[in-house]
């Protein structure tokens, strides 16, 4: 081992599956393939120049299509990330993930990883066997970002299509485009290209070491219900009867809720179910007592968190035993 090699940072690459590890029989195929089948060593072999950026420690944590992500796997992943980052010889972690639930995992880890070291998720829209597969360059860029000193204390990051996003803000906005992710309100934190990393803004809300949240293998049951033309209260009543501890409403516009659902929200809140109003719009934020009377309904507003991210925060807040009267300030802070 030469001295250049030993002076390189050591980055742990944890693979969980996804399209980045997908395989199709036909290189022209970018849909209808099987996600999560190619092992981490083969993903790394496709990027020989990684050895000039970092020493790689590789682990296969899972091999799933991320639509099948579970709280138990989140717990396994977060526990492993925390253990690796606790080692003096690991300088950062990269996680390869499917794009479909990446925004949920990224936000969950942003709130539950307990380290200042970089954690960077990446993914791909095209399977590893595709013409112009995007996975290898995304992986190279993710390791570049994880090895960069400016990535410390930024919480969990996502490196995708040459951009760097906060795990809090990023959301998938295209079913097929290689440029599939956006951070709708704040935009990307920066960019990575040809080995260079530049940050253009910093993460301001608390994360990682500065949250009270801890990962657990079982999280409280929180479900999502959409409001739409002709919506009824049937879904809310059924979920409350089934024991849901929290509900996120994917409301119309500024989190507005069909009048036929509003009494169900008030009834659920009265029974001790935490109800959060978010929006199905995809960008913007939901104002307290704006499009619905939260004080009267007993509901909480999600701010700029989309329904899927609001669900992650509500599960963690309920698991942390945060009192109902303090839940709004949790959503205002994180
Ligand atoms: C997945 O989320 O695992 C499949 C889709 C993708 O990674 O693009």
Coordinates of N, CA and C and ligand atoms in Angstrom, one line a residue, residues 17-20 33 35-36 64-68 97-102 123-126 172 175, ligand 1:
X17 N -30.0 -2.1 -2.4 CA -30.8 -2.5 -3.6 C -31.2 -1.3 -4.4
X18 N -32.4 -1.4 -5.0 CA -32.8 -0.3 -5.9 C -32.4 -0.5 -7.4
X19 N -32.8 0.5 -8.2 CA -32.5 0.4 -9.6 C -31.0 0.5 -9.9
X20 N -30.3 1.2 -9.0 CA -28.9 1.3 -9.2 C -28.3 -0.1 -9.2
X33 N -37.6 -3.9 -15.4 CA -36.4 -4.7 -15.0 C -36.6 -5.1 -13.5
X35 N -35.2 -4.7 -9.8 CA -34.4 -3.9 -8.9 C -33.7 -4.7 -7.9
X36 N -32.6 -4.2 -7.4 CA -32.0 -4.8 -6.2 C -31.4 -6.1 -6.3
X64 N -33.2 -4.9 -1.9 CA -34.7 -4.8 -2.1 C -35.0 -3.7 -3.1
X65 N -36.2 -3.8 -3.6 CA -36.8 -2.7 -4.3 C -37.3 -1.8 -3.2
X66 N -37.0 -0.5 -3.3 CA -37.2 0.4 -2.1 C -38.7 0.6 -1.8
X67 N -39.6 0.2 -2.7 CA -41.0 0.3 -2.4 C -41.3 -0.6 -1.2
X68 N -40.5 -1.6 -1.0 CA -40.7 -2.5 0.1 C -39.9 -2.2 1.4
X97 N -29.5 3.2 -2.7 CA -30.9 3.0 -2.4 C -31.7 3.1 -3.6
X98 N -32.9 2.6 -3.6 CA -33.9 2.8 -4.6 C -34.4 4.2 -4.6
X99 N -34.8 4.8 -5.8 CA -35.3 6.1 -5.8 C -36.7 6.3 -5.2
X100 N -37.5 5.2 -5.1 CA -38.9 5.4 -4.8 C -39.2 5.8 -3.4
X101 N -38.4 5.4 -2.4 CA -38.6 5.8 -1.0 C -37.4 6.5 -0.5
X102 N -36.4 6.8 -1.4 CA -35.2 7.5 -0.9 C -35.5 8.7 -0.1
X123 N -28.5 6.9 -5.8 CA -29.4 6.0 -6.4 C -29.3 6.1 -7.9
X124 N -30.2 5.5 -8.7 CA -30.1 5.6 -10.1 C -31.5 5.5 -10.7
X125 N -31.8 6.0 -11.8 CA -33.1 5.9 -12.5 C -33.0 4.8 -13.6
X126 N -31.8 4.4 -14.0 CA -31.6 3.4 -15.0 C -30.9 2.2 -14.4
X172 N -38.7 13.0 -4.9 CA -38.7 12.5 -6.3 C -39.8 13.2 -7.1
X175 N -41.1 10.2 -12.8 CA -41.1 8.7 -12.8 C -40.1 8.1 -13.7
Ligands
LIG1 C1 -36.6 1.3 -6.1 O1 -36.9 2.3 -5.6 O2 -36.0 0.4 -5.5 C2 -36.9 1.0 -7.6 C3 -36.9 2.3 -8.4 C4 -35.6 3.0 -8.5 O3 -34.6 2.8 -7.7 O4 -35.5 3.9 -9.3

